[in-house]
């Protein structure tokens, strides 16, 4: 049945119990009712050790209530490998590379970020189970690959890969090898969601998290103009991550950091950029424009260093704020035992309230503010790339309410079953348009052959100290099993976690 033939009445009658499934071969949306899939339960974690069994619809209901969670159905061992070997990481006291960074910071481009965000939001949705989400991921992979190639970094071992996931939208990882296997990770999530009928309604996701995606993309572009970085002479390896399925419960980042933990990857720092462009509520409240530095459920030492980077390289101040447990992908790194931090566009209470709707559009964003986040990203990754990131004696991580590192070994309690209230309304909607197949600067994503994740190969970089052992190639991670699509009730017009 063609979507254009559906009446508002028919849609309202079927939306509650039906599941929307895209047919990739035809321009149709088929309504099916699969009781087995509708009844699928997922194990989520709402706080350390607090778990619950929920349906897909329950997950969206929790998000509409601004309740954060991690879907740990397939990652219940996350954190168990590093718990006994976790060490306190030592970060620099202050930035020291001002003379190198100041010229680089001047080349960050708002117009580049706008062009990339216009393309990224042109996909009807970036919902992680949709064909559009797969296409937007392919475009992102191609864009990052072209960027690395244009800088000539691929000739020195840099590479870009898909990290495959069973739900269709793959994560993207760009790796720039350094003189050691110690790794600095910069992350953002690429998926978007409309919390009312996620698989069906448009979700441009300009701020959440298109803004973070293009912010770190622009920081990567400028970083690749530094010859020392490109030629592999940085002290540490650098990775940029664009995670799939953050909205589904941090699924993509959990898969990646679970693989890294099992492979023994030495991640020394991880920064998440999620929502970097909205400032209107801050200004309306009479508050100064600022960078929101999250202080709960993060690594305190890394967070303190980030504050010094904001002060040194940004033109606006920072404000300390909190977002709760599992509010973005840094939580996956933290749970795996890696020091993580999170910055956001403002004090959390003033963050964008248009997210998770079809109104999350570019027109509400400030590219001047996004430029400040790009300056922070570039400053931090460069400083950490050339820092001697040491460790102190073994100390098991704790997971308190404020500035806490990784959580303890996960031991799930007996799960509880929860039933979500039935949705009560629906709305008429237009048929999904075909996503844009090309852009002025990028070829169509469908023409790009798939790249798949493989751990960085061992390399013998120049000038490696004789006392330092060469890197050990990790093992390839296996993807998650598929999950199901559900049709949730309508969202509440309130603030939400990223």
Tab-separated table of C-alpha atoms in Angstrom:
chain	number	residue	atom	x	y	z
A	1	UNK	CA	0.000	0.000	0.000
A	2	UNK	CA	1.405	3.377	-0.987
A	3	UNK	CA	1.748	5.728	1.949
A	4	UNK	CA	0.001	8.486	0.034
A	5	UNK	CA	-3.226	6.471	0.109
A	6	UNK	CA	-3.296	6.262	3.904
A	7	UNK	CA	-5.851	8.516	5.489
A	8	UNK	CA	-5.291	10.205	8.813
A	9	UNK	CA	-7.982	7.969	10.303
A	10	UNK	CA	-6.386	4.796	9.020
A	11	UNK	CA	-2.973	5.842	10.270
A	12	UNK	CA	-4.365	6.627	13.697
A	13	UNK	CA	-6.085	3.264	13.883
A	14	UNK	CA	-3.024	1.241	12.942
A	15	UNK	CA	-0.132	3.190	14.437
A	16	UNK	CA	-0.582	1.914	17.980
A	17	UNK	CA	0.001	-1.777	17.358
A	18	UNK	CA	1.702	-1.762	13.966
A	19	UNK	CA	5.382	-1.761	13.147
A	20	UNK	CA	6.620	0.333	10.227
A	21	UNK	CA	9.119	-1.489	8.053
A	22	UNK	CA	10.833	0.195	5.134
A	23	UNK	CA	10.877	-1.696	1.852
A	24	UNK	CA	14.179	-0.785	0.237
A	25	UNK	CA	13.185	-2.205	-3.150
A	26	UNK	CA	9.962	-0.186	-3.454
A	27	UNK	CA	8.650	3.190	-2.432
A	28	UNK	CA	6.418	1.667	0.212
A	29	UNK	CA	6.026	1.525	3.925
A	30	UNK	CA	4.466	-1.762	4.964
A	31	UNK	CA	2.495	-2.072	8.178
A	32	UNK	CA	3.068	-5.394	9.879
A	33	UNK	CA	2.158	-6.793	13.246
A	34	UNK	CA	4.743	-9.251	14.511
A	35	UNK	CA	3.852	-10.254	18.045
A	36	UNK	CA	7.141	-12.095	18.519
A	37	UNK	CA	9.209	-9.029	17.696
A	38	UNK	CA	6.849	-6.678	19.521
A	39	UNK	CA	7.366	-8.795	22.639
A	40	UNK	CA	11.178	-8.700	22.459
A	41	UNK	CA	12.708	-7.569	25.731
A	42	UNK	CA	15.935	-5.624	26.156
A	43	UNK	CA	18.044	-5.368	29.291
A	44	UNK	CA	18.792	-1.746	30.083
A	45	UNK	CA	20.862	-0.138	32.822
A	46	UNK	CA	19.506	3.093	34.320
A	47	UNK	CA	22.295	3.555	36.873
A	48	UNK	CA	25.242	1.400	37.940
A	49	UNK	CA	23.762	-2.000	38.789
A	50	UNK	CA	20.119	-0.917	38.311
A	51	UNK	CA	18.671	-2.912	35.422
A	52	UNK	CA	15.268	-3.453	33.882
A	53	UNK	CA	13.738	-5.542	31.104
A	54	UNK	CA	11.864	-3.370	28.611
A	55	UNK	CA	10.365	-3.431	25.137
A	56	UNK	CA	11.452	-1.128	22.337
A	57	UNK	CA	8.454	1.096	23.007
A	58	UNK	CA	9.430	1.276	26.669
A	59	UNK	CA	12.844	2.581	25.643
A	60	UNK	CA	11.327	5.476	23.715
A	61	UNK	CA	8.925	6.161	26.577
A	62	UNK	CA	11.873	6.484	28.958
A	63	UNK	CA	13.637	8.881	26.593
A	64	UNK	CA	10.513	11.031	26.394
A	65	UNK	CA	10.638	11.215	30.200
A	66	UNK	CA	14.285	12.339	30.007
A	67	UNK	CA	15.457	9.098	31.623
A	68	UNK	CA	18.874	7.989	30.378
A	69	UNK	CA	19.897	4.368	29.982
A	70	UNK	CA	22.345	1.982	28.365
A	71	UNK	CA	20.963	-0.986	26.443
A	72	UNK	CA	23.289	-3.683	27.791
A	73	UNK	CA	21.502	-6.667	26.261
A	74	UNK	CA	24.615	-7.636	24.286
A	75	UNK	CA	27.324	-5.957	26.386
A	76	UNK	CA	26.810	-7.215	29.937
A	77	UNK	CA	30.535	-7.950	30.318
A	78	UNK	CA	31.550	-4.365	29.455
A	79	UNK	CA	33.969	-3.190	32.138
A	80	UNK	CA	34.852	-6.632	33.480
A	81	UNK	CA	38.160	-6.936	31.608
A	82	UNK	CA	39.716	-3.710	32.860
A	83	UNK	CA	38.441	-3.651	36.417
A	84	UNK	CA	41.522	-5.218	38.009
A	85	UNK	CA	44.044	-3.374	35.839
A	86	UNK	CA	42.539	0.100	35.877
A	87	UNK	CA	45.074	2.833	36.581
A	88	UNK	CA	44.710	6.470	37.415
A	89	UNK	CA	45.675	8.472	34.339
A	90	UNK	CA	47.782	11.592	34.644
A	91	UNK	CA	47.045	14.517	32.313
A	92	UNK	CA	48.991	17.715	31.666
A	93	UNK	CA	48.494	20.556	34.113
A	94	UNK	CA	48.042	23.110	31.337
A	95	UNK	CA	48.261	23.464	27.536
A	96	UNK	CA	51.767	23.932	26.121
A	97	UNK	CA	51.382	23.932	22.322
A	98	UNK	CA	50.017	27.450	21.828
A	99	UNK	CA	52.590	28.458	19.218
A	100	UNK	CA	51.639	25.542	16.970
A	101	UNK	CA	47.914	25.621	17.616
A	102	UNK	CA	47.166	29.308	17.173
A	103	UNK	CA	47.774	29.259	13.388
A	104	UNK	CA	45.781	26.029	13.081
A	105	UNK	CA	42.826	27.399	15.033
A	106	UNK	CA	42.538	30.302	12.609
A	107	UNK	CA	41.863	27.901	9.733
A	108	UNK	CA	38.749	26.314	11.269
A	109	UNK	CA	35.842	27.111	8.968
A	110	UNK	CA	32.209	27.815	9.828
A	111	UNK	CA	31.292	27.511	6.150
A	112	UNK	CA	32.707	23.982	6.032
A	113	UNK	CA	30.654	22.990	9.055
A	114	UNK	CA	27.523	24.513	7.545
A	115	UNK	CA	28.006	22.742	4.205
A	116	UNK	CA	28.552	19.390	5.890
A	117	UNK	CA	25.593	19.866	8.219
A	118	UNK	CA	23.302	20.853	5.350
A	119	UNK	CA	24.176	17.612	3.604
A	120	UNK	CA	23.936	15.534	6.780
A	121	UNK	CA	20.474	16.854	7.645
A	122	UNK	CA	19.220	16.323	4.085
A	123	UNK	CA	18.751	12.634	4.849
A	124	UNK	CA	15.118	12.137	5.814
A	125	UNK	CA	16.247	10.558	9.068
A	126	UNK	CA	19.430	9.029	10.425
A	127	UNK	CA	17.502	6.541	12.564
A	128	UNK	CA	19.904	3.656	13.071
A	129	UNK	CA	17.572	0.922	11.778
A	130	UNK	CA	16.544	2.761	8.609
A	131	UNK	CA	17.965	2.666	5.107
A	132	UNK	CA	18.480	6.424	5.409
A	133	UNK	CA	20.642	5.838	8.469
A	134	UNK	CA	22.778	3.406	6.482
A	135	UNK	CA	23.073	5.895	3.617
A	136	UNK	CA	24.052	8.784	5.892
A	137	UNK	CA	26.721	6.567	7.461
A	138	UNK	CA	28.055	5.699	4.010
A	139	UNK	CA	28.233	9.401	3.137
A	140	UNK	CA	30.093	10.107	6.367
A	141	UNK	CA	32.567	7.288	5.719
A	142	UNK	CA	33.228	8.594	2.228
A	143	UNK	CA	33.647	12.178	3.425
A	144	UNK	CA	36.140	11.252	6.145
A	145	UNK	CA	38.025	8.920	3.786
A	146	UNK	CA	38.345	11.701	1.198
A	147	UNK	CA	39.554	14.087	3.902
A	148	UNK	CA	42.286	11.703	5.067
A	149	UNK	CA	43.323	11.009	1.482
A	150	UNK	CA	43.449	14.699	0.551
A	151	UNK	CA	45.855	15.313	3.426
A	152	UNK	CA	48.102	12.446	2.314
A	153	UNK	CA	47.764	10.874	5.739
A	154	UNK	CA	46.838	7.512	4.237
A	155	UNK	CA	50.393	7.261	2.896
A	156	UNK	CA	51.635	7.276	6.498
A	157	UNK	CA	49.248	4.665	7.865
A	158	UNK	CA	46.122	6.697	8.607
A	159	UNK	CA	42.915	4.935	7.628
A	160	UNK	CA	39.131	5.138	7.897
A	161	UNK	CA	36.900	2.127	8.514
A	162	UNK	CA	33.325	1.173	9.179
A	163	UNK	CA	32.742	-0.654	12.449
A	164	UNK	CA	29.846	-2.899	11.344
A	165	UNK	CA	26.623	-3.316	13.286
A	166	UNK	CA	23.792	-5.735	12.613
A	167	UNK	CA	21.120	-3.007	12.627
A	168	UNK	CA	22.391	-1.479	9.362
A	169	UNK	CA	23.953	1.859	10.280
A	170	UNK	CA	27.666	1.356	10.895
A	171	UNK	CA	29.919	3.427	13.112
A	172	UNK	CA	32.876	5.217	11.488
A	173	UNK	CA	36.425	5.248	12.884
A	174	UNK	CA	39.342	7.337	11.580
A	175	UNK	CA	42.776	6.381	12.929
A	176	UNK	CA	45.978	8.446	12.743
A	177	UNK	CA	48.834	6.313	14.103
A	178	UNK	CA	51.373	7.888	16.428
A	179	UNK	CA	54.616	6.775	18.037
A	180	UNK	CA	52.802	4.625	20.597
A	181	UNK	CA	49.613	2.617	20.940
A	182	UNK	CA	48.327	4.964	23.629
A	183	UNK	CA	45.167	6.315	22.029
A	184	UNK	CA	43.220	9.565	22.295
A	185	UNK	CA	39.599	9.302	21.094
A	186	UNK	CA	37.313	12.128	19.984
A	187	UNK	CA	33.680	11.070	19.549
A	188	UNK	CA	30.223	12.168	18.413
A	189	UNK	CA	27.137	10.195	17.443
A	190	UNK	CA	25.832	10.185	13.901
A	191	UNK	CA	22.278	8.878	14.345
A	192	UNK	CA	19.119	10.928	14.870
A	193	UNK	CA	15.632	10.034	16.058
A	194	UNK	CA	12.066	11.282	16.090
A	195	UNK	CA	10.614	9.855	19.289
A	196	UNK	CA	7.149	9.657	17.767
A	197	UNK	CA	7.359	6.799	15.228
A	198	UNK	CA	11.181	6.673	14.956
A	199	UNK	CA	11.173	4.464	11.859
A	200	UNK	CA	8.744	6.659	9.989
A	201	UNK	CA	8.825	10.392	10.768
A	202	UNK	CA	11.585	12.812	9.710
A	203	UNK	CA	14.472	13.414	12.090
A	204	UNK	CA	16.943	15.982	10.699
A	205	UNK	CA	18.956	15.897	13.940
A	206	UNK	CA	20.773	19.151	13.218
A	207	UNK	CA	21.818	19.715	16.819
A	208	UNK	CA	21.501	16.133	18.118
A	209	UNK	CA	24.025	15.203	17.008
A	210	UNK	CA	24.652	16.608	13.557
A	211	UNK	CA	26.344	19.559	15.230
A	212	UNK	CA	28.799	17.355	17.113
A	213	UNK	CA	29.414	15.249	14.015
A	214	UNK	CA	30.477	18.197	11.849
A	215	UNK	CA	32.299	19.898	14.738
A	216	UNK	CA	34.753	17.040	15.154
A	217	UNK	CA	34.867	16.547	11.371
A	218	UNK	CA	36.147	20.104	10.961
A	219	UNK	CA	38.630	19.634	13.807
A	220	UNK	CA	39.941	16.525	12.038
A	221	UNK	CA	40.324	18.415	8.757
A	222	UNK	CA	42.513	21.070	10.353
A	223	UNK	CA	44.450	18.546	12.443
A	224	UNK	CA	45.409	16.814	9.196
A	225	UNK	CA	47.119	19.987	7.967
A	226	UNK	CA	49.811	19.511	10.613
A	227	UNK	CA	52.698	17.617	9.010
A	228	UNK	CA	53.951	16.161	12.263
A	229	UNK	CA	50.544	14.585	12.912
A	230	UNK	CA	50.124	13.368	9.337
A	231	UNK	CA	53.558	11.747	9.261
A	232	UNK	CA	52.866	9.786	12.441
A	233	UNK	CA	55.197	11.725	14.714
A	234	UNK	CA	52.670	12.458	17.445
A	235	UNK	CA	53.456	10.758	20.727
A	236	UNK	CA	50.075	9.015	20.821
A	237	UNK	CA	47.663	7.513	18.312
A	238	UNK	CA	44.563	9.578	17.510
A	239	UNK	CA	41.101	8.265	16.662
A	240	UNK	CA	37.927	10.066	15.648
A	241	UNK	CA	34.710	8.089	16.195
A	242	UNK	CA	31.212	8.665	14.831
A	243	UNK	CA	28.940	6.289	16.728
A	244	UNK	CA	25.813	4.617	15.444
A	245	UNK	CA	22.691	4.033	17.558
A	246	UNK	CA	23.431	6.329	20.488
A	247	UNK	CA	19.715	7.014	20.713
A	248	UNK	CA	18.984	3.291	21.116
A	249	UNK	CA	20.955	3.103	24.361
A	250	UNK	CA	24.594	3.851	23.403
A	251	UNK	CA	24.649	0.701	21.273
A	252	UNK	CA	27.373	1.636	18.783
A	253	UNK	CA	29.831	3.031	21.303
A	254	UNK	CA	29.280	0.082	23.641
A	255	UNK	CA	30.089	-2.319	20.804
A	256	UNK	CA	33.304	-0.458	19.994
A	257	UNK	CA	34.592	-0.050	23.540
A	258	UNK	CA	33.618	-3.611	24.389
A	259	UNK	CA	35.805	-4.745	21.491
A	260	UNK	CA	38.622	-2.400	22.541
A	261	UNK	CA	38.476	-3.636	26.113
A	262	UNK	CA	38.667	-7.293	25.062
A	263	UNK	CA	41.527	-6.517	22.657
A	264	UNK	CA	43.485	-4.710	25.358
A	265	UNK	CA	43.452	-1.364	23.552
A	266	UNK	CA	45.187	1.377	25.533
A	267	UNK	CA	42.744	4.302	25.369
A	268	UNK	CA	44.158	7.115	27.503
A	269	UNK	CA	41.417	9.724	26.960
A	270	UNK	CA	38.021	10.045	25.290
A	271	UNK	CA	36.012	13.242	24.697
A	272	UNK	CA	32.395	13.202	23.509
A	273	UNK	CA	30.900	16.163	21.613
A	274	UNK	CA	27.105	15.810	21.633
A	275	UNK	CA	25.055	18.930	20.765
A	276	UNK	CA	27.332	21.910	20.103
A	277	UNK	CA	25.176	24.513	18.366
A	278	UNK	CA	22.190	25.766	20.372
A	279	UNK	CA	22.497	28.843	22.611
A	280	UNK	CA	19.133	30.641	22.436
A	281	UNK	CA	17.820	29.499	25.826
A	282	UNK	CA	21.094	30.548	27.436
A	283	UNK	CA	20.805	34.028	25.957
A	284	UNK	CA	17.103	34.271	26.819
A	285	UNK	CA	17.994	33.502	30.435
A	286	UNK	CA	20.454	36.387	30.452
A	287	UNK	CA	23.410	34.056	30.856
A	288	UNK	CA	26.686	34.362	28.932
A	289	UNK	CA	27.357	32.026	26.033
A	290	UNK	CA	29.574	29.233	27.341
A	291	UNK	CA	30.766	25.659	26.887
A	292	UNK	CA	29.000	23.191	29.158
A	293	UNK	CA	31.546	20.924	30.878
A	294	UNK	CA	29.869	17.844	32.329
A	295	UNK	CA	31.074	16.985	35.835
A	296	UNK	CA	29.123	13.842	36.767
A	297	UNK	CA	30.055	10.309	35.676
A	298	UNK	CA	33.245	11.512	33.963
A	299	UNK	CA	36.967	11.294	34.655
A	300	UNK	CA	37.832	14.189	37.005
A	301	UNK	CA	41.451	14.643	35.908
A	302	UNK	CA	40.601	14.714	32.198
A	303	UNK	CA	37.720	17.089	32.883
A	304	UNK	CA	40.007	19.470	34.772
A	305	UNK	CA	42.420	19.511	31.846
A	306	UNK	CA	39.548	20.221	29.439
A	307	UNK	CA	38.701	23.307	31.494
A	308	UNK	CA	42.233	24.617	30.960
A	309	UNK	CA	41.910	23.968	27.221
A	310	UNK	CA	38.653	25.948	27.054
A	311	UNK	CA	40.285	28.817	28.921
A	312	UNK	CA	43.339	28.764	26.657
A	313	UNK	CA	41.845	28.215	23.209
A	314	UNK	CA	38.183	29.302	23.304
A	315	UNK	CA	36.805	32.841	23.246
A	316	UNK	CA	34.012	32.002	25.688
A	317	UNK	CA	34.099	30.580	29.238
A	318	UNK	CA	32.964	27.191	30.449
A	319	UNK	CA	30.171	26.382	32.877
A	320	UNK	CA	30.063	23.241	34.999
A	321	UNK	CA	26.886	21.200	34.575
A	322	UNK	CA	25.511	17.674	34.972
A	323	UNK	CA	23.533	15.350	32.717
A	324	UNK	CA	23.131	12.116	34.698
A	325	UNK	CA	24.146	8.530	34.053
A	326	UNK	CA	24.572	7.310	30.456
A	327	UNK	CA	23.615	10.637	28.893
A	328	UNK	CA	25.919	10.131	25.900
A	329	UNK	CA	28.569	7.841	24.430
A	330	UNK	CA	31.348	8.792	26.837
A	331	UNK	CA	29.552	6.526	29.315
A	332	UNK	CA	30.519	3.495	27.219
A	333	UNK	CA	34.205	4.429	27.354
A	334	UNK	CA	33.986	5.086	31.077
A	335	UNK	CA	32.337	1.742	31.761
A	336	UNK	CA	35.087	0.005	29.780
A	337	UNK	CA	37.647	1.525	32.147
A	338	UNK	CA	38.803	4.384	29.910
A	339	UNK	CA	38.998	8.019	31.109
A	340	UNK	CA	36.175	9.925	29.435
A	341	UNK	CA	34.681	13.408	29.398
A	342	UNK	CA	31.718	15.174	27.820
A	343	UNK	CA	31.115	18.747	26.730
A	344	UNK	CA	27.812	20.191	25.541
A	345	UNK	CA	26.549	23.474	24.116
A	346	UNK	CA	25.511	25.104	27.419
A	347	UNK	CA	24.430	24.532	30.968
A	348	UNK	CA	22.372	21.365	30.569
A	349	UNK	CA	19.152	23.074	31.672
A	350	UNK	CA	19.478	25.496	28.747
A	351	UNK	CA	20.226	22.856	26.103
A	352	UNK	CA	18.115	22.394	22.980
A	353	UNK	CA	14.509	21.340	23.626
A	354	UNK	CA	13.803	20.702	19.933
A	355	UNK	CA	15.870	17.530	19.792
A	356	UNK	CA	14.222	14.201	18.946
A	357	UNK	CA	11.637	16.001	16.787
A	358	UNK	CA	11.353	17.054	13.157
A	359	UNK	CA	12.057	20.631	14.309
A	360	UNK	CA	15.713	19.969	15.175
A	361	UNK	CA	16.882	22.149	12.280
A	362	UNK	CA	19.939	24.143	11.261
A	363	UNK	CA	18.080	27.447	11.487
A	364	UNK	CA	18.125	27.305	15.290
A	365	UNK	CA	21.884	26.772	15.597
A	366	UNK	CA	24.836	29.113	16.006
A	367	UNK	CA	27.857	28.259	13.872
A	368	UNK	CA	29.882	30.777	15.858
A	369	UNK	CA	29.221	28.637	18.916
A	370	UNK	CA	30.023	25.440	17.037
A	371	UNK	CA	33.321	27.051	16.074
A	372	UNK	CA	34.166	27.366	19.776
A	373	UNK	CA	33.554	23.642	20.221
A	374	UNK	CA	35.775	22.974	17.205
A	375	UNK	CA	38.519	25.094	18.802
A	376	UNK	CA	38.168	23.079	22.004
A	377	UNK	CA	38.289	19.785	20.091
A	378	UNK	CA	41.343	20.732	18.057
A	379	UNK	CA	43.158	22.162	21.068
A	380	UNK	CA	42.474	19.125	23.224
A	381	UNK	CA	43.333	16.460	20.669
A	382	UNK	CA	46.591	18.191	19.701
A	383	UNK	CA	47.691	18.730	23.301
A	384	UNK	CA	46.943	15.118	24.232
A	385	UNK	CA	48.422	13.718	21.025
A	386	UNK	CA	51.841	15.095	21.970
A	387	UNK	CA	51.595	14.580	25.737
A	388	UNK	CA	53.326	11.878	27.744
A	389	UNK	CA	50.173	10.315	29.163
A	390	UNK	CA	51.423	8.367	32.164
A	391	UNK	CA	49.684	6.322	34.850
A	392	UNK	CA	49.998	6.033	38.603
A	393	UNK	CA	49.636	2.868	40.700
A	394	UNK	CA	46.638	0.588	40.235
A	395	UNK	CA	43.447	2.003	41.732
A	396	UNK	CA	40.064	0.383	41.140
A	397	UNK	CA	37.711	2.943	39.586
A	398	UNK	CA	34.703	4.198	41.478
A	399	UNK	CA	31.404	5.416	40.137
A	400	UNK	CA	30.045	8.129	42.382
A	401	UNK	CA	27.635	10.864	41.443
A	402	UNK	CA	30.275	13.474	40.584
A	403	UNK	CA	33.489	13.426	38.532
A	404	UNK	CA	33.783	9.689	38.771
A	405	UNK	CA	35.857	7.415	36.532
A	406	UNK	CA	34.813	4.019	35.236
A	407	UNK	CA	32.236	1.929	37.091
A	408	UNK	CA	33.002	-1.285	38.963
A	409	UNK	CA	32.533	-4.726	37.515
A	410	UNK	CA	28.982	-5.041	36.276
A	411	UNK	CA	26.949	-7.643	38.140
A	412	UNK	CA	23.333	-7.368	36.939
A	413	UNK	CA	20.595	-8.048	39.470
A	414	UNK	CA	17.567	-10.140	38.648
A	415	UNK	CA	15.797	-8.293	35.821
A	416	UNK	CA	12.333	-6.865	36.272
A	417	UNK	CA	9.616	-6.809	33.660
A	418	UNK	CA	7.986	-3.497	32.925
A	419	UNK	CA	5.032	-2.800	30.697
A	420	UNK	CA	4.808	0.555	28.968
A	421	UNK	CA	1.422	2.315	28.760
A	422	UNK	CA	-0.131	2.144	25.344
A	423	UNK	CA	0.319	5.169	23.067
A	424	UNK	CA	-2.681	7.456	23.011
A	425	UNK	CA	-2.379	9.511	19.867
A	426	UNK	CA	-0.869	9.668	16.433
A	427	UNK	CA	-0.558	12.260	13.719
A	428	UNK	CA	-0.859	12.418	9.948
A	429	UNK	CA	2.416	12.316	8.130
A	430	UNK	CA	3.788	12.647	4.636
A	431	UNK	CA	5.591	9.874	2.773
A	432	UNK	CA	9.320	9.759	3.314
A	433	UNK	CA	11.147	11.481	0.461
A	434	UNK	CA	14.107	9.793	-1.124
A	435	UNK	CA	17.314	10.919	0.519
A	436	UNK	CA	19.604	13.138	-1.451
A	437	UNK	CA	21.912	11.023	-3.520
A	438	UNK	CA	24.619	13.551	-4.172
A	439	UNK	CA	26.047	16.829	-3.018
A	440	UNK	CA	28.163	19.554	-4.619
A	441	UNK	CA	31.273	18.231	-2.909
A	442	UNK	CA	30.601	14.553	-2.318
A	443	UNK	CA	29.533	11.696	-4.602
A	444	UNK	CA	26.509	9.571	-3.817
A	445	UNK	CA	27.047	7.307	-0.823
A	446	UNK	CA	25.647	4.296	-2.630
A	447	UNK	CA	28.653	4.278	-4.958
A	448	UNK	CA	31.119	3.946	-2.118
A	449	UNK	CA	32.292	0.364	-1.601
A	450	UNK	CA	31.832	-0.738	2.001
A	451	UNK	CA	34.699	-0.420	4.429
A	452	UNK	CA	34.677	-2.592	7.498
A	453	UNK	CA	36.276	-2.271	10.849
A	454	UNK	CA	39.549	-3.979	11.454
A	455	UNK	CA	41.902	-3.137	14.303
A	456	UNK	CA	44.847	-0.889	13.403
A	457	UNK	CA	47.676	-2.962	11.884
A	458	UNK	CA	51.021	-3.023	13.623
A	459	UNK	CA	53.441	-0.484	12.232
A	460	UNK	CA	57.034	0.408	12.888
A	461	UNK	CA	56.970	4.210	13.210
A	462	UNK	CA	60.200	6.208	12.989
A	463	UNK	CA	62.069	7.294	16.085
A	464	UNK	CA	60.393	4.749	18.400
A	465	UNK	CA	62.476	4.507	21.614
A	466	UNK	CA	64.325	1.226	21.920
A	467	UNK	CA	62.807	0.614	25.345
A	468	UNK	CA	59.248	0.794	24.076
A	469	UNK	CA	57.681	-2.418	22.718
A	470	UNK	CA	55.907	-2.349	19.357
A	471	UNK	CA	52.092	-2.402	19.260
A	472	UNK	CA	50.217	-5.676	19.347
A	473	UNK	CA	47.492	-6.004	16.696
A	474	UNK	CA	44.062	-6.450	18.341
A	475	UNK	CA	41.430	-8.933	17.278
A	476	UNK	CA	38.460	-8.008	15.147
A	477	UNK	CA	35.199	-7.458	16.998
A	478	UNK	CA	32.029	-9.236	16.125
A	479	UNK	CA	28.829	-7.271	15.463
A	480	UNK	CA	25.670	-7.253	17.528
A	481	UNK	CA	22.637	-9.372	16.671
A	482	UNK	CA	19.696	-7.496	15.176
A	483	UNK	CA	17.058	-5.774	17.232
A	484	UNK	CA	13.476	-4.883	16.443
A	485	UNK	CA	11.614	-1.702	15.554
A	486	UNK	CA	8.703	-0.474	17.625
A	487	UNK	CA	6.197	2.359	17.290
A	488	UNK	CA	6.286	4.593	20.375
A	489	UNK	CA	3.743	7.101	21.684
A	490	UNK	CA	4.181	10.828	21.013
A	491	UNK	CA	6.952	12.818	22.699
A	492	UNK	CA	6.475	15.362	25.436
A	493	UNK	CA	7.691	18.893	24.633
A	494	UNK	CA	10.307	18.886	27.362
A	495	UNK	CA	14.061	18.862	27.664
A	496	UNK	CA	15.756	15.597	26.846
A	497	UNK	CA	19.158	14.085	27.244
A	498	UNK	CA	21.250	14.078	24.050
